[in-house]
mmCIF file of C-alpha atoms in Angstrom:
data_model
loop_
_atom_site.group_PDB
_atom_site.id
_atom_site.type_symbol
_atom_site.label_atom_id
_atom_site.label_comp_id
_atom_site.label_asym_id
_atom_site.label_seq_id
_atom_site.Cartn_x
_atom_site.Cartn_y
_atom_site.Cartn_z
ATOM 1 C CA UNK A 1 4.582 249.223 76.104
ATOM 2 C CA UNK A 2 2.900 248.370 72.805
ATOM 3 C CA UNK A 3 5.439 248.564 69.986
ATOM 4 C CA UNK A 4 4.653 249.502 66.411
ATOM 5 C CA UNK A 5 2.915 246.690 64.521
ATOM 6 C CA UNK A 6 3.340 247.127 60.732
ATOM 7 C CA UNK A 7 0.277 244.990 60.025
ATOM 8 C CA UNK A 8 -1.909 247.420 61.992
ATOM 9 C CA UNK A 9 -0.534 250.279 59.893
ATOM 10 C CA UNK A 10 -1.551 248.237 56.862
ATOM 11 C CA UNK A 11 -5.054 247.795 58.274
ATOM 12 C CA UNK A 12 -5.277 251.542 58.881
ATOM 13 C CA UNK A 13 -4.143 252.244 55.320
ATOM 14 C CA UNK A 14 -6.694 249.873 53.804
ATOM 15 C CA UNK A 15 -9.437 251.496 55.860
ATOM 16 C CA UNK A 16 -8.503 255.014 54.765
ATOM 17 C CA UNK A 17 -8.341 253.940 51.114
ATOM 18 C CA UNK A 18 -11.900 252.592 51.343
ATOM 19 C CA UNK A 19 -13.060 255.931 52.753
ATOM 20 C CA UNK A 20 -11.102 257.755 50.022
ATOM 21 C CA UNK A 21 -12.746 255.739 47.230
ATOM 22 C CA UNK A 22 -16.198 256.084 48.779
ATOM 23 C CA UNK A 23 -15.936 259.886 48.465
ATOM 24 C CA UNK A 24 -14.705 260.225 44.876
ATOM 25 C CA UNK A 25 -18.250 260.967 43.745
ATOM 26 C CA UNK A 26 -17.494 264.551 44.808
ATOM 27 C CA UNK A 27 -15.436 265.084 41.654
ATOM 28 C CA UNK A 28 -16.359 262.097 39.452
ATOM 29 C CA UNK A 29 -19.693 261.173 37.872
ATOM 30 C CA UNK A 30 -20.897 258.178 39.862
ATOM 31 C CA UNK A 31 -21.442 256.116 36.710
ATOM 32 C CA UNK A 32 -17.774 256.484 35.747
ATOM 33 C CA UNK A 33 -16.406 254.542 38.704
ATOM 34 C CA UNK A 34 -17.688 251.966 41.158
ATOM 35 C CA UNK A 35 -18.000 254.166 44.210
ATOM 36 C CA UNK A 36 -18.117 252.156 47.425
ATOM 37 C CA UNK A 37 -21.453 252.843 49.134
ATOM 38 C CA UNK A 38 -20.328 250.927 52.211
ATOM 39 C CA UNK A 39 -17.632 253.439 53.168
ATOM 40 C CA UNK A 40 -18.454 252.831 56.802
ATOM 41 C CA UNK A 41 -16.750 249.443 56.382
ATOM 42 C CA UNK A 42 -13.575 251.531 56.154
ATOM 43 C CA UNK A 43 -14.511 253.916 58.947
ATOM 44 C CA UNK A 44 -15.485 251.383 61.599
ATOM 45 C CA UNK A 45 -12.103 249.597 61.618
ATOM 46 C CA UNK A 46 -10.631 253.011 62.493
ATOM 47 C CA UNK A 47 -12.865 253.117 65.564
ATOM 48 C CA UNK A 48 -12.121 249.520 66.556
ATOM 49 C CA UNK A 49 -8.389 250.109 66.096
ATOM 50 C CA UNK A 50 -8.500 253.338 68.119
ATOM 51 C CA UNK A 51 -10.319 251.616 70.956
ATOM 52 C CA UNK A 52 -7.793 248.787 70.891
ATOM 53 C CA UNK A 53 -4.621 250.891 70.751
ATOM 54 C CA UNK A 54 -5.624 253.408 73.413
ATOM 55 C CA UNK A 55 -6.867 250.712 75.786
ATOM 56 C CA UNK A 56 -3.810 248.490 75.252
ATOM 57 C CA UNK A 57 -1.432 251.390 75.931
ATOM 58 C CA UNK A 58 -3.301 252.431 79.073
ATOM 59 C CA UNK A 59 -3.494 248.874 80.405
ATOM 60 C CA UNK A 60 0.192 248.227 79.692
ATOM 61 C CA UNK A 61 1.144 251.413 81.502
ATOM 62 C CA UNK A 62 -1.112 250.582 84.438
ATOM 63 C CA UNK A 63 0.253 247.039 84.624
ATOM 64 C CA UNK A 64 3.896 248.096 84.485
ATOM 65 C CA UNK A 65 3.865 251.194 86.682
ATOM 66 C CA UNK A 66 0.737 250.890 88.792
ATOM 67 C CA UNK A 67 -0.731 254.111 87.440
ATOM 68 C CA UNK A 68 -1.780 255.961 84.295
ATOM 69 C CA UNK A 69 -0.206 259.349 83.637
ATOM 70 C CA UNK A 70 -3.429 260.967 82.477
ATOM 71 C CA UNK A 71 -2.032 264.388 81.698
ATOM 72 C CA UNK A 72 0.842 262.906 79.717
ATOM 73 C CA UNK A 73 -1.769 260.923 77.778
ATOM 74 C CA UNK A 74 -3.771 264.079 77.027
ATOM 75 C CA UNK A 75 -0.618 265.937 76.050
ATOM 76 C CA UNK A 76 0.229 263.239 73.505
ATOM 77 C CA UNK A 77 -3.298 263.323 72.082
ATOM 78 C CA UNK A 78 -3.343 267.122 71.823
ATOM 79 C CA UNK A 79 0.036 267.364 70.123
ATOM 80 C CA UNK A 80 -0.756 264.465 67.807
ATOM 81 C CA UNK A 81 -4.195 265.605 66.685
ATOM 82 C CA UNK A 82 -4.645 269.357 66.991
ATOM 83 C CA UNK A 83 -1.818 270.922 64.897
ATOM 84 C CA UNK A 84 -2.603 268.954 61.682
ATOM 85 C CA UNK A 85 -6.308 269.663 62.183
ATOM 86 C CA UNK A 86 -5.647 273.385 62.669
ATOM 87 C CA UNK A 87 -3.576 273.387 59.451
ATOM 88 C CA UNK A 88 -6.512 271.852 57.576
ATOM 89 C CA UNK A 89 -9.090 274.237 59.067
ATOM 90 C CA UNK A 90 -7.037 277.264 58.015
ATOM 91 C CA UNK A 91 -6.922 275.882 54.469
ATOM 92 C CA UNK A 92 -10.687 275.290 54.498
ATOM 93 C CA UNK A 93 -11.328 278.884 55.579
ATOM 94 C CA UNK A 94 -9.002 280.278 52.911
ATOM 95 C CA UNK A 95 -10.651 278.127 50.231
ATOM 96 C CA UNK A 96 -14.189 279.147 51.286
ATOM 97 C CA UNK A 97 -13.286 282.842 51.293
ATOM 98 C CA UNK A 98 -11.487 282.557 47.943
ATOM 99 C CA UNK A 99 -14.533 281.071 46.194
ATOM 100 C CA UNK A 100 -16.926 283.449 47.961
ATOM 101 C CA UNK A 101 -18.580 280.612 49.922
ATOM 102 C CA UNK A 102 -17.981 281.862 53.480
ATOM 103 C CA UNK A 103 -21.412 281.352 55.055
ATOM 104 C CA UNK A 104 -22.993 280.797 58.447
ATOM 105 C CA UNK A 105 -22.790 277.063 57.778
ATOM 106 C CA UNK A 106 -19.014 277.419 57.310
ATOM 107 C CA UNK A 107 -18.678 279.270 60.624
ATOM 108 C CA UNK A 108 -20.814 276.760 62.528
ATOM 109 C CA UNK A 109 -18.973 273.823 60.990
ATOM 110 C CA UNK A 110 -15.608 275.364 61.845
ATOM 111 C CA UNK A 111 -16.633 275.893 65.481
ATOM 112 C CA UNK A 112 -18.105 272.414 65.845
ATOM 113 C CA UNK A 113 -14.944 270.770 64.518
ATOM 114 C CA UNK A 114 -12.616 273.025 66.533
ATOM 115 C CA UNK A 115 -14.376 272.227 69.801
ATOM 116 C CA UNK A 116 -15.059 268.571 68.999
ATOM 117 C CA UNK A 117 -18.840 268.482 68.919
ATOM 118 C CA UNK A 118 -19.221 268.197 65.151
ATOM 119 C CA UNK A 119 -20.702 264.697 65.398
ATOM 120 C CA UNK A 120 -23.704 266.153 67.235
ATOM 121 C CA UNK A 121 -23.824 269.155 64.916
ATOM 122 C CA UNK A 122 -24.002 266.709 61.999
ATOM 123 C CA UNK A 123 -26.462 264.449 63.847
ATOM 124 C CA UNK A 124 -29.054 267.185 64.128
ATOM 125 C CA UNK A 125 -29.161 267.838 60.397
ATOM 126 C CA UNK A 126 -32.609 268.906 59.179
ATOM 127 C CA UNK A 127 -31.653 267.642 55.720
ATOM 128 C CA UNK A 128 -32.876 264.186 54.751
ATOM 129 C CA UNK A 129 -29.424 263.475 53.285
ATOM 130 C CA UNK A 130 -27.640 264.504 56.501
ATOM 131 C CA UNK A 131 -25.831 267.460 54.943
ATOM 132 C CA UNK A 132 -25.359 269.725 57.966
ATOM 133 C CA UNK A 133 -21.580 270.127 57.905
ATOM 134 C CA UNK A 134 -20.112 272.416 55.249
ATOM 135 C CA UNK A 135 -18.069 270.998 52.333
ATOM 136 C CA UNK A 136 -14.638 269.891 53.521
ATOM 137 C CA UNK A 137 -15.843 269.294 57.083
ATOM 138 C CA UNK A 138 -18.242 266.371 56.623
ATOM 139 C CA UNK A 139 -15.810 263.595 57.552
ATOM 140 C CA UNK A 140 -14.423 265.397 60.611
ATOM 141 C CA UNK A 141 -17.349 264.324 62.802
ATOM 142 C CA UNK A 142 -15.423 261.107 63.443
ATOM 143 C CA UNK A 143 -12.634 263.086 65.134
ATOM 144 C CA UNK A 144 -15.136 264.562 67.590
ATOM 145 C CA UNK A 145 -16.506 261.094 68.313
ATOM 146 C CA UNK A 146 -13.042 259.732 69.062
ATOM 147 C CA UNK A 147 -11.993 262.762 71.116
ATOM 148 C CA UNK A 148 -15.032 262.340 73.346
ATOM 149 C CA UNK A 149 -13.855 258.777 73.912
ATOM 150 C CA UNK A 150 -10.297 259.905 74.690
ATOM 151 C CA UNK A 151 -11.672 262.372 77.218
ATOM 152 C CA UNK A 152 -13.434 259.799 79.396
ATOM 153 C CA UNK A 153 -11.785 256.436 78.737
ATOM 154 C CA UNK A 154 -8.587 256.862 80.836
ATOM 155 C CA UNK A 155 -10.776 257.606 83.874
ATOM 156 C CA UNK A 156 -12.843 254.462 83.247
ATOM 157 C CA UNK A 157 -9.663 252.388 82.985
ATOM 158 C CA UNK A 158 -8.459 253.848 86.286
ATOM 159 C CA UNK A 159 -11.720 253.512 88.185
ATOM 160 C CA UNK A 160 -13.719 250.654 86.665
ATOM 161 C CA UNK A 161 -12.094 248.428 84.032
ATOM 162 C CA UNK A 162 -8.608 248.362 85.540
ATOM 163 C CA UNK A 163 -5.948 245.790 84.804
ATOM 164 C CA UNK A 164 -6.605 244.323 88.275
ATOM 165 C CA UNK A 165 -10.257 243.677 87.500
ATOM 166 C CA UNK A 166 -11.002 240.050 86.606
ATOM 167 C CA UNK A 167 -11.272 239.418 82.881
ATOM 168 C CA UNK A 168 -14.719 237.884 83.319
ATOM 169 C CA UNK A 169 -16.029 241.074 84.918
ATOM 170 C CA UNK A 170 -14.499 243.202 82.162
ATOM 171 C CA UNK A 171 -15.965 241.032 79.403
ATOM 172 C CA UNK A 172 -19.433 241.085 80.976
ATOM 173 C CA UNK A 173 -19.302 244.872 81.420
ATOM 174 C CA UNK A 174 -18.105 245.631 77.887
ATOM 175 C CA UNK A 175 -20.272 243.066 76.079
ATOM 176 C CA UNK A 176 -23.290 244.145 78.125
ATOM 177 C CA UNK A 177 -22.714 247.780 77.155
ATOM 178 C CA UNK A 178 -22.273 246.823 73.499
ATOM 179 C CA UNK A 179 -25.570 244.910 73.632
ATOM 180 C CA UNK A 180 -27.409 247.851 75.204
ATOM 181 C CA UNK A 181 -26.107 250.238 72.541
ATOM 182 C CA UNK A 182 -26.978 247.837 69.731
ATOM 183 C CA UNK A 183 -30.521 247.243 71.013
ATOM 184 C CA UNK A 184 -31.054 250.987 71.513
ATOM 185 C CA UNK A 185 -29.880 251.677 67.958
ATOM 186 C CA UNK A 186 -32.150 249.021 66.429
ATOM 187 C CA UNK A 187 -35.198 250.230 68.328
ATOM 188 C CA UNK A 188 -34.463 253.881 67.581
ATOM 189 C CA UNK A 189 -34.059 253.197 63.863
ATOM 190 C CA UNK A 190 -37.631 251.966 63.718
ATOM 191 C CA UNK A 191 -38.854 254.843 65.866
ATOM 192 C CA UNK A 192 -39.480 258.520 65.093
ATOM 193 C CA UNK A 193 -35.794 259.491 65.254
ATOM 194 C CA UNK A 194 -33.375 260.170 62.397
ATOM 195 C CA UNK A 195 -30.904 257.664 60.948
ATOM 196 C CA UNK A 196 -28.527 260.633 60.731
ATOM 197 C CA UNK A 197 -28.540 261.047 64.503
ATOM 198 C CA UNK A 198 -27.946 257.332 65.045
ATOM 199 C CA UNK A 199 -25.047 257.346 62.584
ATOM 200 C CA UNK A 200 -23.183 260.234 64.272
ATOM 201 C CA UNK A 201 -24.144 260.345 67.961
ATOM 202 C CA UNK A 202 -21.642 258.973 70.450
ATOM 203 C CA UNK A 203 -24.225 257.031 72.469
ATOM 204 C CA UNK A 204 -25.307 255.116 69.364
ATOM 205 C CA UNK A 205 -21.838 254.439 67.908
ATOM 206 C CA UNK A 206 -19.644 253.888 70.988
ATOM 207 C CA UNK A 207 -19.888 250.118 70.604
ATOM 208 C CA UNK A 208 -17.376 250.329 67.724
ATOM 209 C CA UNK A 209 -14.758 251.636 70.138
ATOM 210 C CA UNK A 210 -15.805 249.145 72.808
ATOM 211 C CA UNK A 211 -15.143 246.181 70.492
ATOM 212 C CA UNK A 212 -11.559 247.448 70.244
ATOM 213 C CA UNK A 213 -11.395 247.916 74.011
ATOM 214 C CA UNK A 214 -12.551 244.335 74.537
ATOM 215 C CA UNK A 215 -9.921 243.046 72.089
ATOM 216 C CA UNK A 216 -7.270 245.027 73.979
ATOM 217 C CA UNK A 217 -8.202 243.495 77.338
ATOM 218 C CA UNK A 218 -8.011 240.010 75.837
ATOM 219 C CA UNK A 219 -4.696 240.710 74.103
ATOM 220 C CA UNK A 220 -2.949 242.457 77.008
ATOM 221 C CA UNK A 221 -3.915 239.611 79.350
ATOM 222 C CA UNK A 222 -2.814 237.015 76.738
ATOM 223 C CA UNK A 223 -6.319 235.536 76.680
ATOM 224 C CA UNK A 224 -7.328 236.102 73.073
ATOM 225 C CA UNK A 225 -9.287 233.074 71.706
ATOM 226 C CA UNK A 226 -6.624 231.937 69.254
ATOM 227 C CA UNK A 227 -8.387 228.771 68.035
ATOM 228 C CA UNK A 228 -11.662 230.606 67.478
ATOM 229 C CA UNK A 229 -9.885 233.408 65.605
ATOM 230 C CA UNK A 230 -8.257 230.820 63.313
ATOM 231 C CA UNK A 231 -11.711 229.511 62.445
ATOM 232 C CA UNK A 232 -13.396 232.902 62.017
ATOM 233 C CA UNK A 233 -10.731 235.022 60.334
ATOM 234 C CA UNK A 234 -11.522 234.211 56.684
ATOM 235 C CA UNK A 235 -15.317 234.375 57.175
ATOM 236 C CA UNK A 236 -14.763 237.762 58.845
ATOM 237 C CA UNK A 237 -12.693 239.024 55.898
ATOM 238 C CA UNK A 238 -15.244 237.767 53.357
ATOM 239 C CA UNK A 239 -18.082 239.368 55.317
ATOM 240 C CA UNK A 240 -16.315 242.752 55.363
ATOM 241 C CA UNK A 241 -15.681 242.538 51.622
ATOM 242 C CA UNK A 242 -19.328 241.632 50.999
ATOM 243 C CA UNK A 243 -20.449 244.685 52.988
ATOM 244 C CA UNK A 244 -18.516 247.117 50.767
ATOM 245 C CA UNK A 245 -20.975 247.321 47.860
ATOM 246 C CA UNK A 246 -24.155 246.808 49.886
ATOM 247 C CA UNK A 247 -23.959 248.747 53.177
ATOM 248 C CA UNK A 248 -26.267 251.707 52.672
ATOM 249 C CA UNK A 249 -25.908 254.133 55.600
ATOM 250 C CA UNK A 250 -29.616 254.985 55.373
ATOM 251 C CA UNK A 251 -30.845 251.375 55.217
ATOM 252 C CA UNK A 252 -31.810 249.099 58.114
ATOM 253 C CA UNK A 253 -28.947 246.590 57.867
ATOM 254 C CA UNK A 254 -26.335 248.679 59.686
ATOM 255 C CA UNK A 255 -28.655 249.791 62.470
ATOM 256 C CA UNK A 256 -30.214 246.393 63.077
ATOM 257 C CA UNK A 257 -27.006 244.512 63.810
ATOM 258 C CA UNK A 258 -24.784 245.357 60.844
ATOM 259 C CA UNK A 259 -22.569 247.812 62.694
ATOM 260 C CA UNK A 260 -21.768 245.295 65.411
ATOM 261 C CA UNK A 261 -21.181 242.529 62.865
ATOM 262 C CA UNK A 262 -18.709 244.799 61.034
ATOM 263 C CA UNK A 263 -17.031 245.816 64.288
ATOM 264 C CA UNK A 264 -16.737 242.243 65.530
ATOM 265 C CA UNK A 265 -15.265 241.183 62.198
ATOM 266 C CA UNK A 266 -12.804 244.084 62.384
ATOM 267 C CA UNK A 267 -11.774 243.022 65.890
ATOM 268 C CA UNK A 268 -11.199 239.456 64.675
ATOM 269 C CA UNK A 269 -8.997 240.729 61.834
ATOM 270 C CA UNK A 270 -7.095 242.958 64.258
ATOM 271 C CA UNK A 271 -6.333 240.107 66.666
ATOM 272 C CA UNK A 272 -5.371 237.828 63.765
ATOM 273 C CA UNK A 273 -2.901 240.467 62.563
ATOM 274 C CA UNK A 274 -1.255 240.514 65.995
ATOM 275 C CA UNK A 275 -0.707 236.767 65.894
ATOM 276 C CA UNK A 276 1.787 234.811 63.831
ATOM 277 C CA UNK A 277 -0.434 232.186 62.225
ATOM 278 C CA UNK A 278 -2.666 233.966 59.699
ATOM 279 C CA UNK A 279 -1.194 233.920 56.193
ATOM 280 C CA UNK A 280 -3.181 237.017 55.210
ATOM 281 C CA UNK A 281 -1.040 239.139 57.514
ATOM 282 C CA UNK A 282 1.625 239.373 54.815
ATOM 283 C CA UNK A 283 -0.707 241.472 52.658
ATOM 284 C CA UNK A 284 -1.189 243.989 55.463
ATOM 285 C CA UNK A 285 2.580 244.188 55.913
ATOM 286 C CA UNK A 286 3.098 245.220 52.269
ATOM 287 C CA UNK A 287 5.447 248.201 52.456
ATOM 288 C CA UNK A 288 3.306 250.758 50.539
ATOM 289 C CA UNK A 289 0.339 249.986 52.797
ATOM 290 C CA UNK A 290 2.447 250.273 55.940
ATOM 291 C CA UNK A 291 3.846 253.639 54.849
ATOM 292 C CA UNK A 292 0.377 254.957 54.024
ATOM 293 C CA UNK A 293 -0.874 253.736 57.386
ATOM 294 C CA UNK A 294 1.850 255.723 59.092
ATOM 295 C CA UNK A 295 0.495 258.983 57.619
ATOM 296 C CA UNK A 296 -3.170 257.925 57.469
ATOM 297 C CA UNK A 297 -4.346 260.702 59.799
ATOM 298 C CA UNK A 298 -3.195 263.430 57.433
ATOM 299 C CA UNK A 299 -4.481 261.517 54.408
ATOM 300 C CA UNK A 300 -7.899 261.248 56.023
ATOM 301 C CA UNK A 301 -7.935 264.916 57.044
ATOM 302 C CA UNK A 302 -7.029 266.325 53.636
ATOM 303 C CA UNK A 303 -8.776 264.156 51.083
ATOM 304 C CA UNK A 304 -12.192 265.871 51.112
ATOM 305 C CA UNK A 305 -10.778 269.396 50.919
ATOM 306 C CA UNK A 306 -8.621 268.366 47.951
ATOM 307 C CA UNK A 307 -11.657 266.718 46.326
ATOM 308 C CA UNK A 308 -13.687 269.918 46.567
ATOM 309 C CA UNK A 309 -10.813 271.974 45.167
ATOM 310 C CA UNK A 310 -10.502 269.567 42.221
ATOM 311 C CA UNK A 311 -14.259 269.766 41.616
ATOM 312 C CA UNK A 312 -14.049 273.575 41.692
ATOM 313 C CA UNK A 313 -11.089 274.048 39.345
ATOM 314 C CA UNK A 314 -12.035 271.256 36.919
ATOM 315 C CA UNK A 315 -12.206 272.725 33.408
ATOM 316 C CA UNK A 316 -13.354 269.792 31.311
ATOM 317 C CA UNK A 317 -10.738 267.347 32.590
ATOM 318 C CA UNK A 318 -11.178 263.691 31.791
ATOM 319 C CA UNK A 319 -11.820 261.287 34.656
ATOM 320 C CA UNK A 320 -8.281 259.876 34.721
ATOM 321 C CA UNK A 321 -6.801 263.365 35.136
ATOM 322 C CA UNK A 322 -9.271 264.169 37.914
ATOM 323 C CA UNK A 323 -8.219 261.039 39.816
ATOM 324 C CA UNK A 324 -4.499 261.750 39.332
ATOM 325 C CA UNK A 325 -4.844 265.348 40.531
ATOM 326 C CA UNK A 326 -7.045 264.400 43.500
ATOM 327 C CA UNK A 327 -4.763 261.573 44.612
ATOM 328 C CA UNK A 328 -1.592 263.580 43.988
ATOM 329 C CA UNK A 329 -2.960 266.604 45.839
ATOM 330 C CA UNK A 330 -4.030 264.496 48.805
ATOM 331 C CA UNK A 331 -0.624 262.804 49.001
ATOM 332 C CA UNK A 332 1.179 266.152 48.690
ATOM 333 C CA UNK A 333 -0.783 267.736 51.552
ATOM 334 C CA UNK A 334 -0.423 264.559 53.627
ATOM 335 C CA UNK A 335 3.367 264.640 53.266
ATOM 336 C CA UNK A 336 3.522 268.352 54.070
ATOM 337 C CA UNK A 337 1.512 267.733 57.221
ATOM 338 C CA UNK A 338 3.692 264.759 58.173
ATOM 339 C CA UNK A 339 7.126 266.277 57.620
ATOM 340 C CA UNK A 340 6.370 269.825 58.757
ATOM 341 C CA UNK A 341 4.065 269.128 61.697
ATOM 342 C CA UNK A 342 3.354 265.584 62.749
ATOM 343 C CA UNK A 343 6.792 263.960 62.794
ATOM 344 C CA UNK A 344 8.628 266.922 64.394
ATOM 345 C CA UNK A 345 5.962 267.234 67.088
ATOM 346 C CA UNK A 346 5.989 263.498 67.817
ATOM 347 C CA UNK A 347 9.757 263.650 68.269
ATOM 348 C CA UNK A 348 9.369 266.647 70.578
ATOM 349 C CA UNK A 349 6.817 264.787 72.709
ATOM 350 C CA UNK A 350 9.157 261.808 72.937
ATOM 351 C CA UNK A 351 12.086 263.999 74.010
ATOM 352 C CA UNK A 352 10.090 265.880 76.644
ATOM 353 C CA UNK A 353 8.237 262.865 78.066
ATOM 354 C CA UNK A 354 8.749 262.401 81.829
ATOM 355 C CA UNK A 355 10.860 259.484 82.962
ATOM 356 C CA UNK A 356 8.786 256.449 83.868
ATOM 357 C CA UNK A 357 8.423 255.555 87.547
ATOM 358 C CA UNK A 358 9.858 252.278 88.772
ATOM 359 C CA UNK A 359 7.664 249.287 88.010
ATOM 360 C CA UNK A 360 5.421 247.931 90.754
ATOM 361 C CA UNK A 361 5.564 244.155 90.742
ATOM 362 C CA UNK A 362 2.103 243.891 92.311
ATOM 363 C CA UNK A 363 0.218 245.570 89.498
ATOM 364 C CA UNK A 364 0.517 242.940 86.772
ATOM 365 C CA UNK A 365 -2.454 241.253 85.124
ATOM 366 C CA UNK A 366 -4.291 238.640 87.223
#
């Protein structure tokens, strides 16, 4: 099975920090800090990484044991994701009630997040600035998007893109689907539809996950294009950095090819991190980044709620104090979530996992 790769934790940490910085405008005047408008450059690597990790684990299991234990997979996802999310939602409700802001929007946002359809709830925003989800819930649409993927992807691996399927067929199927999604998104952006819908809807963003799935098939089968990655890795990194200050989520760049360019670049970085040749990997293995990557889920969950609390209780604080309190509060809630919920539950899942069946020698990669 896929072991823990510290460099991927570092990639996850860097992505969550970009998202964190892109949201500080909630409690800081925009002019006081360079807020990253291209926060999606941090979000999309999350999607690519999720697609890669889930697909690699499923393919490894299928290759080794001839089957995928679907219900064990869903059990791991439920235990990993739901308890920390429930903890956050309770805090959001308490905060809204305490400041007398418990509204219909709060109720609808809570339900949409709880039942994992918040990406479509956000997508149908009547507001030109796409402000359908209540404060503290806006970023949680991405969880719904990923959960919808988790729901269907194991069945696709079992029935369509199995480890026994030829790599050429898999590549054609995935790249063809990515192309269809990208063309649909570009045409729809110039049509009567809303950019907000295209940004959040699963059918117009699933290509981010599929880039990770494609990388996983190449990596599991030991067919990743190593020479090409060596050539493209630094251009990919420079492109991602260039997108940070310029990727406006309302502008045409992202919808007319930018998303796929970012996702492809993220996949190249991911595969380079799994190799041994790229010198930049040492940065991603920096211990503070790796440790943050380990708890990135909680950090991502809590940062917006903490930001809104800081904005609410701010009584003439200077900007430095606001940043210290916001960062410290986010780290504190992240560690509480990790030590009280996430780590104990992960250990419980590991202890109660069923014993693996004997390997089937005929189910290895072609």
